[in-house]
């Protein structure tokens, strides 16, 4: 049984590709501690099944109708508010570290971002589901490599941050707004805004889109954390 689960882990699958859906069903239906409670082909159907079945884990494609690109990330974001105990594992064929960062914004607990060829390894896939169900997090090794590559090219820029700026960058990586950072670090919102602008300048992130800059800054921080942390065994 999965850690913390006396009952089977209730799982819903969502992917607009028939072959992927059936492959997941065939793989997971053989696991005694996993109960498939829904199989969907788009985001609207998935939302209905989640409301009806109250799963422990949702396995969703990154790109599917009706929203197309990023649909899985948007569903995960909504679940943080409506059903925070539901874990979400996003499956994709794209190595896009920015999407991984977006998925983890607001906290990495109960979140996974994996490449679709991972489902060929049944034991690893089941292990990842159990980890997400137990409110852990899973990130595909190749996505971590992309994060580290981005981090490696930015070493000197991160080194230029002051201790306070690095502290605020860590808060940004957790998905916090400027107001939430101000409350957490006992600063004024104006002071936080000045520090954030300084961080963006030092990291050479001049785009006017503040959301994009926050994601890129968080990506650099998370890559640094993965680089410095020992591998899990």
Short mmCIF file of N, CA, C and O in Angstrom, two decimals, residues 23 29-30 36-37 59 61 70 78 80 90-91 93 96 98 108 141 148 154 156 175 191 202 208 213 216 226:
data_model
loop_
_atom_site.label_atom_id
_atom_site.label_comp_id
_atom_site.label_asym_id
_atom_site.label_seq_id
_atom_site.Cartn_x
_atom_site.Cartn_y
_atom_site.Cartn_z
N UNK A 23 -3.13 2.86 -22.76
CA UNK A 23 -1.89 2.35 -22.19
C UNK A 23 -1.83 2.53 -20.68
O UNK A 23 -1.41 1.64 -19.95
N UNK A 29 -4.41 -0.83 -14.19
CA UNK A 29 -5.46 -1.76 -13.77
C UNK A 29 -4.90 -3.02 -13.12
O UNK A 29 -5.62 -3.76 -12.45
N UNK A 30 -3.60 -3.24 -13.29
CA UNK A 30 -2.96 -4.43 -12.71
C UNK A 30 -2.44 -4.18 -11.30
O UNK A 30 -1.96 -5.11 -10.65
N UNK A 36 -8.78 2.82 -10.60
CA UNK A 36 -9.12 3.77 -11.67
C UNK A 36 -10.60 4.14 -11.55
O UNK A 36 -11.48 3.28 -11.64
N UNK A 37 -10.86 5.43 -11.34
CA UNK A 37 -12.25 5.87 -11.15
C UNK A 37 -12.73 6.78 -12.28
O UNK A 37 -13.84 7.29 -12.22
N UNK A 59 -4.03 12.18 -13.29
CA UNK A 59 -2.96 12.09 -14.27
C UNK A 59 -3.48 12.77 -15.53
O UNK A 59 -4.43 12.29 -16.16
N UNK A 61 -2.80 15.13 -19.29
CA UNK A 61 -1.93 15.61 -20.35
C UNK A 61 -1.68 17.11 -20.16
O UNK A 61 -2.49 17.81 -19.55
N UNK A 70 -1.14 23.97 -22.19
CA UNK A 70 -1.18 24.33 -20.78
C UNK A 70 -2.47 23.97 -20.06
O UNK A 70 -2.65 24.34 -18.89
N UNK A 78 -6.37 25.30 -10.62
CA UNK A 78 -7.72 25.40 -10.06
C UNK A 78 -7.90 24.45 -8.88
O UNK A 78 -8.57 24.78 -7.90
N UNK A 80 -5.75 23.62 -6.70
CA UNK A 80 -5.14 24.16 -5.48
C UNK A 80 -6.17 24.88 -4.62
O UNK A 80 -6.08 24.89 -3.40
N UNK A 90 1.27 15.73 -14.21
CA UNK A 90 1.17 16.17 -15.60
C UNK A 90 2.11 15.33 -16.45
O UNK A 90 3.31 15.22 -16.16
N UNK A 91 1.55 14.74 -17.51
CA UNK A 91 2.35 13.97 -18.46
C UNK A 91 2.47 14.75 -19.77
O UNK A 91 1.48 15.30 -20.25
N UNK A 93 5.05 15.25 -23.64
CA UNK A 93 6.18 14.84 -24.47
C UNK A 93 7.19 15.96 -24.62
O UNK A 93 8.18 15.83 -25.32
N UNK A 96 9.85 21.07 -21.09
CA UNK A 96 9.65 22.52 -20.94
C UNK A 96 9.71 22.87 -19.46
O UNK A 96 8.73 22.70 -18.73
N UNK A 98 9.79 25.64 -17.97
CA UNK A 98 8.92 26.74 -17.54
C UNK A 98 7.55 26.21 -17.12
O UNK A 98 6.96 26.68 -16.15
N UNK A 108 5.13 22.54 -4.16
CA UNK A 108 5.38 21.34 -4.93
C UNK A 108 4.69 20.11 -4.36
O UNK A 108 4.68 19.05 -4.98
N UNK A 141 13.77 13.51 -14.55
CA UNK A 141 15.20 13.84 -14.54
C UNK A 141 15.64 14.73 -15.68
O UNK A 141 16.52 15.58 -15.53
N UNK A 148 18.93 22.73 -14.61
CA UNK A 148 20.33 22.90 -14.23
C UNK A 148 21.12 23.60 -15.33
O UNK A 148 21.98 24.43 -15.07
N UNK A 154 23.75 30.91 -15.66
CA UNK A 154 23.42 32.14 -14.95
C UNK A 154 24.15 32.27 -13.61
O UNK A 154 23.77 33.07 -12.77
N UNK A 156 26.91 33.66 -12.49
CA UNK A 156 27.42 34.96 -12.07
C UNK A 156 26.28 35.90 -11.72
O UNK A 156 26.41 36.74 -10.81
N UNK A 175 5.86 30.61 -5.33
CA UNK A 175 4.63 31.10 -5.94
C UNK A 175 3.96 32.23 -5.19
O UNK A 175 2.80 32.55 -5.46
N UNK A 191 8.97 47.86 -0.18
CA UNK A 191 10.34 47.35 -0.06
C UNK A 191 10.51 46.07 -0.87
O UNK A 191 11.53 45.87 -1.55
N UNK A 202 19.20 42.25 -12.09
CA UNK A 202 20.44 41.50 -11.97
C UNK A 202 20.41 40.19 -12.75
O UNK A 202 21.45 39.70 -13.21
N UNK A 208 8.43 43.24 -19.86
CA UNK A 208 7.38 43.92 -19.10
C UNK A 208 6.38 42.97 -18.47
O UNK A 208 5.65 43.34 -17.55
N UNK A 213 8.49 36.99 -16.00
CA UNK A 213 9.75 37.21 -15.28
C UNK A 213 9.78 36.42 -13.98
O UNK A 213 10.82 35.88 -13.60
N UNK A 216 10.55 32.78 -14.79
CA UNK A 216 11.96 32.58 -15.17
C UNK A 216 12.88 32.70 -13.96
O UNK A 216 13.83 31.94 -13.81
N UNK A 226 18.14 22.09 -7.09
CA UNK A 226 18.38 20.72 -7.55
C UNK A 226 19.87 20.44 -7.69
O UNK A 226 20.35 19.35 -7.42
#
